[in-house]
């Protein structure tokens, strides 16, 4: 096949076209007798040897057009090239060759869907120089199948001995229409033959299957891979293989004596499911596999999977297939236990992470508690002085006592928040205001930020929708993000140390929380691994903090991720779904 070659500066298509000249040339009168002979030859080829119809077309076009070469080009299946399916005349040695779809005379004809007359086309398409003898003129018309142009029929003059005229164009189009109809007939006949052959193969296979079916079924029964039994609706088990007898713990003499009944083997609570399957069998002839239990001879129960079918022509007998699910149920129970233990370990890790984080904030926590306690002491001293005054100022004493109560309550609230974070408790799903959760955590870490020279700002959106979740777990996430930001900025000596905590609403269905720092930022190679367990960039870190945070957020049906801040630093943010009024708090 010729190689595609699209040279730079190729001459224009118009410079090698002379289609308009074709219509003004002197033309010879039609020779209908010769044309009819050619059509008869095509009919004969269709009747005698359908596969030669395209070559017969090329031969007859060569004859009635008195051309030097003729042929048929068809698009390949991938529609990237044309291949020369049939050639007659001087170009016959080139059969099987072709031209590219996107740069060639055949492609130009299909693109414009009109006949074209070319002269010396090798000047535009250099790859045609190897197709000798060269073409003086080439007349091409589209070739249609089922109304779609799929190729071209062409005639070539290799010398100036004659010029193509409008009669040549008429003959080429006429022969093309006839060949198209014949080609479609060939495809239809071949399709029918393939269908008949496939049907014959299927019928042969079906006969072979029927002939060997009884032996195959017997081998299946005797293989004892699964339990198989022949049953009646009244409960009698007519026959069964050894695998079924092992499942229910009975011996063959029990079966032969007629004492085995699938109804008696079924515990009472499963009888309803069995009756549903009997109704399904009556309606469709088959019963989809379902789980149930059988009573073994020892009195124990065995979990099984049962499916069945009625015998053709019988409304009372059928076959059932039984699989012992004992091992599967054990594996499922072990998996559940393993999953439960995993959840317990995950909760313990989260608790340990909270306690470790609070340890880092011990100075801030002491400050948070010390402030209201110190205020209470000062108010008590003031009250004492007002009592010692002559006369005592009871109004000031009452005001001081009220301030003492407020300070005590404030200190109690701080201690309660710390206790909640330290306490190990099962997850809850409460209706929460995320801004309150964020503010409480910032209060705990504010002194730590001040100690490290970090200024913190908040941009908390108003009228945010409520969320549903565990307050302690979400506080842990936010606290962990704040601590990471503090540590990142504490290691930098350049620029301001600024922390921005913001909340926002996304499409009225989600709430966004973002923590932006001005630290050194995230290394590109660490971004993808940031949330992996045991991955850390800190010299003394365990690599569990962010992994636990992501687990917590995903358990709340949210998403946690990290990106770069501008101009430097990092942004860690997460989304949570808004609380739905139809949800019920899991208290």
Coordinates of C-alpha atoms in Angstrom, one line a residue:
X1 CA 0.0 0.0 0.0
X2 CA 1.3 3.5 -0.9
X3 CA 2.6 5.6 2.0
X4 CA 1.0 8.9 2.9
X5 CA 3.2 11.8 1.9
X6 CA 1.8 15.4 2.4
X7 CA 4.6 17.7 1.2
X8 CA 4.9 21.3 2.2
X9 CA 3.7 23.7 -0.4
X10 CA 1.7 21.1 -2.3
X11 CA -0.1 22.6 -5.4
X12 CA -3.8 23.3 -5.1
X13 CA -6.6 20.8 -6.0
X14 CA -8.0 23.2 -8.5
X15 CA -4.7 23.2 -10.5
X16 CA -5.1 19.5 -11.4
X17 CA -8.9 19.4 -11.9
X18 CA -10.5 19.7 -15.4
X19 CA -14.1 18.5 -14.6
X20 CA -15.7 21.6 -16.2
X21 CA -13.7 20.8 -19.4
X22 CA -15.2 17.3 -19.4
X23 CA -18.7 18.6 -20.0
X24 CA -17.6 20.9 -22.9
X25 CA -15.7 18.3 -24.8
X26 CA -17.1 16.6 -27.9
X27 CA -18.8 13.4 -26.9
X28 CA -19.6 10.2 -28.7
X29 CA -23.2 8.9 -29.0
X30 CA -24.3 6.2 -26.5
X31 CA -23.6 2.5 -27.5
X32 CA -26.6 0.9 -25.7
X33 CA -25.9 -2.5 -27.1
X34 CA -22.4 -2.5 -25.7
X35 CA -23.6 -1.1 -22.4
X36 CA -26.3 -3.8 -22.1
X37 CA -23.7 -6.5 -22.8
X38 CA -21.7 -5.2 -20.0
X39 CA -24.7 -5.2 -17.6
X40 CA -25.5 -8.8 -18.6
X41 CA -21.9 -9.8 -17.8
X42 CA -22.4 -8.3 -14.4
X43 CA -25.6 -10.2 -13.8
X44 CA -23.9 -13.4 -15.0
X45 CA -21.0 -12.8 -12.5
X46 CA -23.5 -12.3 -9.7
X47 CA -25.2 -15.6 -10.6
X48 CA -22.1 -17.7 -11.2
X49 CA -19.5 -16.3 -8.8
X50 CA -20.7 -13.5 -6.5
X51 CA -17.2 -12.8 -5.1
X52 CA -15.9 -11.7 -8.5
X53 CA -18.6 -9.0 -9.0
X54 CA -16.1 -6.1 -8.3
X55 CA -13.4 -7.4 -10.6
X56 CA -16.1 -8.0 -13.3
X57 CA -17.2 -4.4 -12.9
X58 CA -13.6 -3.2 -13.4
X59 CA -13.2 -5.4 -16.5
X60 CA -16.4 -4.2 -18.1
X61 CA -15.8 -0.6 -17.4
X62 CA -12.4 -0.9 -19.0
X63 CA -14.1 -2.4 -22.1
X64 CA -17.0 0.0 -22.6
X65 CA -15.0 3.2 -21.8
X66 CA -12.0 2.1 -23.9
X67 CA -9.8 3.2 -20.9
X68 CA -6.2 2.1 -20.1
X69 CA -6.9 1.2 -16.5
X70 CA -10.0 1.0 -14.4
X71 CA -10.8 0.0 -10.8
X72 CA -12.7 0.3 -7.6
X73 CA -11.4 1.9 -4.3
X74 CA -13.1 1.1 -1.0
X75 CA -12.7 2.7 2.4
X76 CA -11.0 0.5 5.0
X77 CA -12.9 -0.3 8.2
X78 CA -11.0 2.3 10.2
X79 CA -11.8 4.9 7.4
X80 CA -8.2 6.0 7.2
X81 CA -7.3 4.6 3.8
X82 CA -8.7 3.5 0.5
X83 CA -7.7 0.1 -0.9
X84 CA -7.8 -0.9 -4.5
X85 CA -10.3 -3.8 -4.3
X86 CA -10.4 -4.5 -8.1
X87 CA -8.3 -3.2 -11.0
X88 CA -8.3 -4.0 -14.8
X89 CA -5.8 -2.9 -17.5
X90 CA -2.3 -1.5 -17.1
X91 CA -2.6 -0.9 -13.4
X92 CA -3.6 -4.5 -12.6
X93 CA -0.3 -5.2 -10.9
X94 CA -1.2 -2.5 -8.3
X95 CA -4.3 -4.4 -7.0
X96 CA -4.4 -4.3 -3.2
X97 CA -2.6 -1.0 -3.0
X98 CA -4.4 2.3 -2.1
X99 CA -4.3 5.9 -1.1
X100 CA -4.7 7.8 2.2
X101 CA -8.2 9.0 3.0
X102 CA -7.2 12.5 4.1
X103 CA -4.9 13.4 1.1
X104 CA -5.8 11.8 -2.2
X105 CA -8.1 11.9 -5.2
X106 CA -10.6 9.4 -3.8
X107 CA -10.9 11.4 -0.5
X108 CA -11.4 14.6 -2.5
X109 CA -14.3 13.0 -4.5
X110 CA -16.0 11.7 -1.3
X111 CA -15.5 15.0 0.5
X112 CA -17.3 16.9 -2.2
X113 CA -19.6 13.9 -3.2
X114 CA -19.3 14.7 -6.9
X115 CA -17.5 13.2 -10.0
X116 CA -14.1 14.6 -10.7
X117 CA -11.7 14.6 -13.6
X118 CA -8.0 14.9 -12.7
X119 CA -5.0 15.5 -14.9
X120 CA -1.5 14.5 -13.8
X121 CA -2.5 14.0 -10.2
X122 CA 1.0 13.0 -9.2
X123 CA 1.9 16.7 -9.2
X124 CA -0.3 17.2 -6.1
X125 CA 0.0 13.6 -4.7
X126 CA 3.7 12.7 -5.0
X127 CA 3.1 9.2 -3.7
X128 CA 1.3 8.3 -7.0
X129 CA 4.6 8.7 -8.9
X130 CA 5.3 5.0 -8.0
X131 CA 2.0 3.9 -9.6
X132 CA 3.2 3.5 -13.3
X133 CA 2.4 4.1 -16.0
X134 CA 1.5 7.6 -14.8
X135 CA -2.0 8.9 -15.3
X136 CA -2.7 11.5 -18.1
X137 CA -6.3 11.7 -16.9
X138 CA -8.3 10.1 -14.1
X139 CA -12.1 10.1 -14.0
X140 CA -13.6 9.2 -10.6
X141 CA -17.2 8.9 -9.4
X142 CA -18.5 8.1 -5.9
X143 CA -19.5 4.5 -5.2
X144 CA -22.6 4.1 -2.9
X145 CA -23.8 1.2 -0.7
X146 CA -27.2 1.7 1.0
X147 CA -27.1 5.3 0.1
X148 CA -23.7 6.0 1.6
X149 CA -20.6 6.8 -0.4
X150 CA -18.0 4.2 0.6
X151 CA -15.5 4.4 -2.3
X152 CA -14.9 5.4 -5.9
X153 CA -15.0 3.8 -9.3
X154 CA -12.3 5.2 -11.6
X155 CA -11.0 5.1 -15.2
X156 CA -7.5 6.2 -16.3
X157 CA -6.0 7.3 -19.6
X158 CA -2.2 6.9 -19.5
X159 CA -1.7 8.8 -22.8
X160 CA -3.2 11.5 -24.9
X161 CA -4.7 9.1 -27.4
X162 CA -8.2 9.9 -26.1
X163 CA -9.9 12.3 -23.7
X164 CA -12.8 11.3 -21.4
X165 CA -16.1 12.9 -22.2
X166 CA -19.6 13.3 -20.7
X167 CA -20.6 9.9 -22.2
X168 CA -17.8 8.2 -20.2
X169 CA -19.1 9.9 -17.1
X170 CA -22.6 8.7 -17.8
X171 CA -21.4 5.1 -18.3
X172 CA -19.3 5.1 -15.2
X173 CA -22.1 6.4 -13.0
X174 CA -24.6 3.9 -14.6
X175 CA -22.2 0.9 -14.1
X176 CA -21.6 2.2 -10.6
X177 CA -25.3 2.2 -9.7
X178 CA -25.7 -1.3 -11.0
X179 CA -22.6 -2.6 -9.2
X180 CA -23.8 -0.9 -6.0
X181 CA -27.1 -2.8 -6.1
X182 CA -25.3 -6.1 -7.0
X183 CA -22.8 -5.5 -4.1
X184 CA -25.6 -5.0 -1.6
X185 CA -27.2 -8.2 -2.9
X186 CA -23.9 -10.0 -2.4
X187 CA -23.7 -8.7 1.2
X188 CA -27.3 -9.8 1.9
X189 CA -26.8 -13.3 0.5
X190 CA -23.5 -13.7 2.4
X191 CA -25.2 -12.5 5.6
X192 CA -28.1 -15.0 5.0
X193 CA -25.6 -17.8 4.4
X194 CA -23.7 -17.0 7.6
X195 CA -27.0 -16.9 9.5
X196 CA -28.0 -20.3 8.1
X197 CA -24.6 -21.8 8.8
X198 CA -24.7 -20.4 12.4
X199 CA -28.2 -21.9 12.8
X200 CA -27.1 -25.3 11.5
X201 CA -24.1 -25.2 13.9
X202 CA -26.4 -24.3 16.8
X203 CA -28.8 -27.1 15.9
X204 CA -26.0 -29.6 15.6
X205 CA -24.6 -28.5 19.0
X206 CA -28.1 -28.8 20.5
X207 CA -28.5 -32.3 19.2
X208 CA -25.1 -33.2 20.6
X209 CA -26.0 -31.6 23.9
X210 CA -29.3 -33.5 24.1
X211 CA -27.6 -36.7 23.2
X212 CA -25.1 -36.4 26.0
X213 CA -27.2 -34.5 28.5
X214 CA -28.3 -37.4 30.6
X215 CA -24.7 -38.6 30.9
X216 CA -23.5 -35.1 31.8
X217 CA -26.2 -34.7 34.5
X218 CA -25.3 -38.1 35.9
X219 CA -21.6 -37.0 36.1
X220 CA -22.7 -33.8 37.8
X221 CA -24.8 -35.6 40.4
X222 CA -22.0 -38.2 41.0
X223 CA -19.3 -35.6 41.2
X224 CA -20.7 -34.5 44.6
X225 CA -19.4 -30.9 44.1
X226 CA -22.8 -29.6 45.3
X227 CA -25.8 -31.2 46.8
X228 CA -28.5 -32.3 44.3
X229 CA -31.9 -33.8 45.1
X230 CA -34.9 -34.9 43.1
X231 CA -38.1 -33.8 45.0
X232 CA -41.8 -33.8 45.0
X233 CA -44.1 -30.9 46.2
X234 CA -45.5 -33.0 49.0
X235 CA -41.9 -33.1 50.5
X236 CA -40.7 -36.5 49.4
X237 CA -37.1 -36.7 48.3
X238 CA -37.0 -39.3 45.5
X239 CA -33.2 -39.3 45.0
X240 CA -30.2 -37.3 46.1
X241 CA -26.4 -37.5 45.8
X242 CA -23.9 -38.1 48.5
X243 CA -23.1 -34.4 48.8
X244 CA -26.6 -33.6 49.9
X245 CA -26.7 -36.5 52.3
X246 CA -23.5 -35.2 53.9
X247 CA -25.0 -31.7 54.3
X248 CA -28.0 -33.0 56.2
X249 CA -26.1 -35.7 58.0
X250 CA -28.3 -38.7 56.8
X251 CA -27.2 -42.0 55.2
X252 CA -28.4 -43.5 51.9
X253 CA -30.5 -46.1 53.7
X254 CA -32.5 -43.2 55.2
X255 CA -33.2 -42.0 51.7
X256 CA -34.0 -45.5 50.3
X257 CA -36.5 -46.1 53.1
X258 CA -38.4 -43.0 52.1
X259 CA -38.0 -41.3 55.4
X260 CA -36.4 -38.1 54.1
X261 CA -38.7 -35.1 53.4
X262 CA -37.4 -31.7 52.5
X263 CA -40.4 -30.2 54.4
X264 CA -39.4 -32.0 57.6
X265 CA -35.7 -31.0 57.1
X266 CA -36.8 -27.3 57.0
X267 CA -37.2 -25.4 60.4
X268 CA -40.7 -23.9 60.9
X269 CA -39.5 -20.3 60.4
X270 CA -38.3 -21.1 56.9
X271 CA -41.5 -22.7 55.7
X272 CA -42.9 -19.3 54.4
X273 CA -39.8 -18.8 52.2
X274 CA -40.2 -22.3 50.9
X275 CA -43.8 -21.7 49.9
X276 CA -42.9 -18.5 48.1
X277 CA -40.4 -20.5 46.0
X278 CA -43.0 -23.2 45.3
X279 CA -45.3 -20.4 44.0
X280 CA -42.4 -19.1 41.9
X281 CA -41.8 -22.6 40.5
X282 CA -45.5 -22.9 39.6
X283 CA -45.4 -19.5 37.8
X284 CA -42.0 -19.7 36.0
X285 CA -40.7 -23.2 36.3
X286 CA -37.6 -22.1 38.2
X287 CA -36.8 -20.7 41.6
X288 CA -33.9 -18.2 42.1
X289 CA -31.3 -19.3 44.7
X290 CA -32.1 -18.3 48.3
X291 CA -30.6 -18.8 51.7
X292 CA -32.3 -21.0 54.3
X293 CA -31.4 -23.7 56.9
X294 CA -31.8 -27.4 57.1
X295 CA -32.1 -29.5 60.3
X296 CA -29.4 -32.2 60.4
X297 CA -30.1 -35.6 61.7
X298 CA -28.1 -34.6 64.8
X299 CA -30.5 -31.8 65.4
X300 CA -28.0 -29.1 64.5
X301 CA -28.8 -26.5 61.8
X302 CA -26.8 -26.0 58.7
X303 CA -27.0 -22.8 56.5
X304 CA -27.6 -23.6 52.8
X305 CA -28.2 -21.9 49.5
X306 CA -31.0 -23.6 47.5
X307 CA -32.2 -23.1 43.9
X308 CA -34.5 -25.3 41.9
X309 CA -36.4 -26.0 38.7
X310 CA -39.4 -28.1 37.7
X311 CA -39.0 -30.9 35.2
X312 CA -40.5 -30.2 31.8
X313 CA -44.0 -31.6 31.5
X314 CA -44.3 -32.1 35.3
X315 CA -46.1 -29.9 37.8
X316 CA -45.2 -31.9 40.8
X317 CA -41.5 -33.0 40.5
X318 CA -38.3 -31.0 40.2
X319 CA -34.6 -30.8 40.9
X320 CA -32.9 -28.7 43.6
X321 CA -29.2 -27.7 44.0
X322 CA -27.9 -27.2 47.5
X323 CA -24.7 -25.5 48.6
X324 CA -23.4 -25.7 52.2
X325 CA -22.8 -22.2 53.4
X326 CA -21.2 -23.1 56.8
X327 CA -17.6 -22.0 55.8
X328 CA -18.9 -18.9 54.1
X329 CA -20.9 -17.9 57.2
X330 CA -17.9 -18.5 59.4
X331 CA -15.8 -16.3 57.1
X332 CA -18.5 -13.6 57.2
X333 CA -18.6 -13.7 61.0
X334 CA -14.8 -13.5 61.2
X335 CA -14.9 -10.5 58.8
X336 CA -17.5 -8.8 60.9
X337 CA -15.4 -9.3 64.0
X338 CA -12.3 -8.1 62.2
X339 CA -14.2 -5.0 61.0
X340 CA -15.5 -4.3 64.5
X341 CA -12.0 -4.6 66.0
X342 CA -10.7 -2.3 63.2
X343 CA -13.3 0.3 64.2
X344 CA -12.4 -0.1 67.9
X345 CA -8.7 0.4 67.1
X346 CA -9.5 3.4 64.9
X347 CA -11.5 5.0 67.8
X348 CA -8.6 4.3 70.2
X349 CA -6.1 5.9 67.8
X350 CA -8.3 8.9 67.4
X351 CA -8.6 9.2 71.2
X352 CA -4.8 8.8 71.6
X353 CA -4.3 11.5 68.9
X354 CA -6.6 13.9 70.7
X355 CA -4.8 13.3 74.0
X356 CA -1.4 13.9 72.4
X357 CA -2.6 17.0 70.7
X358 CA -4.0 18.4 74.0
X359 CA -0.6 17.6 75.6
X360 CA 0.9 20.0 73.1
X361 CA -1.6 22.6 74.2
X362 CA -1.2 22.1 77.9
X363 CA 0.1 25.7 78.4
X364 CA -2.7 27.2 76.4
X365 CA -5.3 25.0 78.3
X366 CA -3.7 26.1 81.6
X367 CA -4.0 29.8 80.5
X368 CA -7.6 29.3 79.4
X369 CA -8.5 27.9 82.9
X370 CA -6.3 30.3 84.8
X371 CA -7.9 33.4 83.4
X372 CA -11.5 32.8 84.8
X373 CA -10.1 31.4 88.0
X374 CA -7.8 34.4 88.5
X375 CA -10.8 36.7 87.7
X376 CA -12.9 34.9 90.3
X377 CA -10.2 35.5 92.9
X378 CA -10.0 39.2 92.1
X379 CA -13.7 39.6 92.2
X380 CA -13.8 37.8 95.6
X381 CA -11.1 40.1 97.0
X382 CA -13.1 43.1 95.7
X383 CA -16.3 41.7 97.4
X384 CA -14.4 41.3 100.7
X385 CA -13.2 45.0 100.5
X386 CA -16.8 46.2 99.8
X387 CA -18.0 44.2 102.8
X388 CA -15.3 45.8 105.0
X389 CA -16.3 49.3 103.9
X390 CA -18.3 51.5 106.4
X391 CA -21.0 51.2 105.6
X392 CA -20.7 47.9 103.5
X393 CA -21.6 48.5 99.8
X394 CA -23.9 45.5 99.3
X395 CA -24.8 46.4 95.7
X396 CA -21.1 46.2 94.7
X397 CA -20.8 42.9 96.6
X398 CA -23.7 41.5 94.7
X399 CA -22.2 42.6 91.4
X400 CA -18.8 41.0 92.4
X401 CA -20.5 37.8 93.4
X402 CA -22.3 37.7 90.0
X403 CA -19.0 38.1 88.2
X404 CA -17.5 35.3 90.3
X405 CA -20.4 33.0 89.2
X406 CA -19.8 34.0 85.6
X407 CA -16.0 33.3 85.9
X408 CA -16.8 29.9 87.5
X409 CA -19.2 29.0 84.7
X410 CA -16.6 30.0 82.1
X411 CA -13.9 27.9 83.8
X412 CA -16.3 25.0 84.0
X413 CA -17.1 25.3 80.3
X414 CA -13.4 25.2 79.4
X415 CA -12.9 22.1 81.6
X416 CA -16.0 20.4 80.1
X417 CA -14.6 20.9 76.6
X418 CA -11.3 19.5 77.6
X419 CA -12.9 16.5 79.4
X420 CA -15.0 15.9 76.2
X421 CA -11.9 15.8 74.1
X422 CA -10.0 13.5 76.5
X423 CA -12.9 11.2 77.2
X424 CA -13.2 8.1 75.1
X425 CA -16.8 7.8 73.9
X426 CA -18.7 6.3 71.0
X427 CA -19.3 8.6 68.0
X428 CA -22.5 10.7 68.1
X429 CA -24.6 12.3 65.4
X430 CA -25.9 15.6 66.7
X431 CA -27.2 18.7 65.0
X432 CA -24.2 21.2 65.1
X433 CA -23.4 24.7 64.2
X434 CA -20.0 24.5 62.6
X435 CA -19.1 28.1 63.5
X436 CA -19.5 27.2 67.2
X437 CA -17.3 24.2 66.8
X438 CA -14.6 26.3 65.1
X439 CA -14.7 29.1 67.7
X440 CA -14.4 26.7 70.6
X441 CA -11.3 25.1 69.1
X442 CA -9.7 28.5 68.3
X443 CA -10.2 29.5 71.9
X444 CA -8.2 26.4 73.1
X445 CA -5.3 27.1 70.7
X446 CA -5.3 31.0 70.9
X447 CA -2.6 31.2 73.6
X448 CA -0.4 28.7 71.7
X449 CA -0.6 30.8 68.6
X450 CA 0.2 34.0 70.5
X451 CA 3.2 32.3 72.1
X452 CA 4.5 31.5 68.6
X453 CA 3.9 35.0 67.3
X454 CA 1.0 33.9 65.0
X455 CA -1.9 36.2 64.3
X456 CA -5.2 34.5 63.7
X457 CA -8.2 35.8 61.8
X458 CA -11.6 34.3 61.2
X459 CA -14.0 34.7 58.3
X460 CA -17.0 32.7 59.5
X461 CA -19.9 32.9 57.1
X462 CA -23.3 34.0 58.6
X463 CA -26.5 31.9 58.3
X464 CA -24.6 28.7 57.6
X465 CA -26.8 25.5 57.4
X466 CA -26.4 23.2 60.4
X467 CA -24.5 19.9 60.0
X468 CA -24.9 16.6 61.7
X469 CA -21.9 14.9 63.4
X470 CA -19.8 14.2 66.4
X471 CA -18.7 17.5 68.0
X472 CA -15.7 16.0 69.7
X473 CA -14.4 14.3 66.5
X474 CA -14.9 17.5 64.4
X475 CA -13.1 19.5 67.1
X476 CA -10.3 17.0 66.9
X477 CA -10.0 17.6 63.1
X478 CA -10.0 21.4 63.4
X479 CA -7.5 21.3 66.3
X480 CA -5.2 19.0 64.4
X481 CA -5.2 21.3 61.4
X482 CA -4.5 24.3 63.6
X483 CA -1.6 22.6 65.3
X484 CA -0.1 21.5 62.0
X485 CA -0.4 25.2 60.8
X486 CA 1.2 26.5 64.0
X487 CA 4.1 24.0 63.7
X488 CA 4.6 24.8 60.0
X489 CA 4.8 28.6 60.6
X490 CA 6.9 28.3 63.8
X491 CA 9.8 26.9 61.7
X492 CA 9.9 29.9 59.4
X493 CA 11.8 33.1 60.1
X494 CA 10.8 35.2 57.1
X495 CA 7.5 37.0 56.6
X496 CA 4.5 37.4 58.8
X497 CA 3.0 34.4 60.5
X498 CA -0.7 34.6 59.7
X499 CA -3.4 32.1 60.1
X500 CA -6.9 32.4 58.5
X501 CA -9.8 30.1 59.5
X502 CA -12.9 30.4 57.4
X503 CA -16.2 28.8 56.8
X504 CA -18.5 29.0 53.8
X505 CA -21.6 27.5 52.2
X506 CA -21.3 25.5 49.0
X507 CA -24.5 25.0 46.8
X508 CA -26.7 25.0 49.9
X509 CA -25.9 21.4 50.5
X510 CA -22.4 21.5 51.9
X511 CA -20.4 23.5 54.4
X512 CA -16.7 24.3 53.9
X513 CA -14.1 24.8 56.6
X514 CA -10.6 26.0 55.5
X515 CA -7.4 26.6 57.5
X516 CA -4.8 28.8 55.6
X517 CA -1.3 29.4 56.9
X518 CA 1.7 31.4 55.6
X519 CA 4.3 28.7 56.3
X520 CA 6.7 27.2 53.8
X521 CA 4.0 25.3 52.0
X522 CA 3.8 21.7 50.8
X523 CA 6.4 19.8 48.9
X524 CA 4.9 18.5 45.6
X525 CA 6.1 15.0 46.3
X526 CA 4.4 14.9 49.7
X527 CA 0.9 16.3 48.7
X528 CA -0.4 12.9 47.4
X529 CA 0.9 11.1 50.4
X530 CA -0.1 13.6 53.1
X531 CA -3.0 11.6 54.3
X532 CA -1.4 8.2 54.3
X533 CA -1.0 6.4 57.6
X534 CA 2.5 6.6 59.1
X535 CA 3.6 9.1 56.5
X536 CA 5.1 12.2 58.1
X537 CA 7.5 15.1 57.3
X538 CA 8.1 15.9 61.0
X539 CA 11.2 14.5 62.6
X540 CA 9.3 13.1 65.6
X541 CA 5.9 12.6 64.0
X542 CA 3.9 9.4 63.8
X543 CA 2.1 10.2 60.6
X544 CA -1.3 9.4 62.0
X545 CA -2.9 12.8 62.6
X546 CA -4.1 13.7 59.1
X547 CA -4.9 10.1 58.3
X548 CA -7.2 10.0 61.3
X549 CA -8.7 13.4 60.3
X550 CA -9.5 12.1 56.9
X551 CA -11.1 9.0 58.3
X552 CA -13.3 11.2 60.6
X553 CA -14.4 13.5 57.8
X554 CA -15.1 10.6 55.4
X555 CA -17.2 8.9 58.2
X556 CA -19.2 12.2 58.2
X557 CA -19.7 11.8 54.4
X558 CA -17.3 14.7 53.8
X559 CA -14.0 15.2 52.0
X560 CA -10.6 16.5 53.3
X561 CA -7.8 17.7 51.0
X562 CA -4.8 20.0 50.8
X563 CA -3.7 22.6 48.3
X564 CA -1.1 25.4 48.1
X565 CA -1.8 28.8 49.5
X566 CA -0.9 32.0 47.6
X567 CA 1.7 33.4 47.7
X568 CA 3.0 30.7 50.0
X569 CA 1.8 28.4 52.7
X570 CA -0.8 25.7 52.6
X571 CA -4.6 25.3 52.7
X572 CA -6.2 22.4 54.4
X573 CA -9.9 22.3 54.0
X574 CA -12.9 19.9 54.3
X575 CA -16.5 19.8 53.4
X576 CA -19.4 18.4 55.3
X577 CA -23.0 17.8 54.1
X578 CA -25.7 20.1 55.5
X579 CA -28.1 18.7 58.1
X580 CA -31.3 17.3 56.7
X581 CA -34.5 17.8 58.8
X582 CA -35.5 14.2 57.8
X583 CA -32.4 12.8 59.6
X584 CA -32.8 11.5 63.2
X585 CA -30.1 12.2 65.7
X586 CA -28.4 9.1 66.9
X587 CA -28.3 9.9 70.6

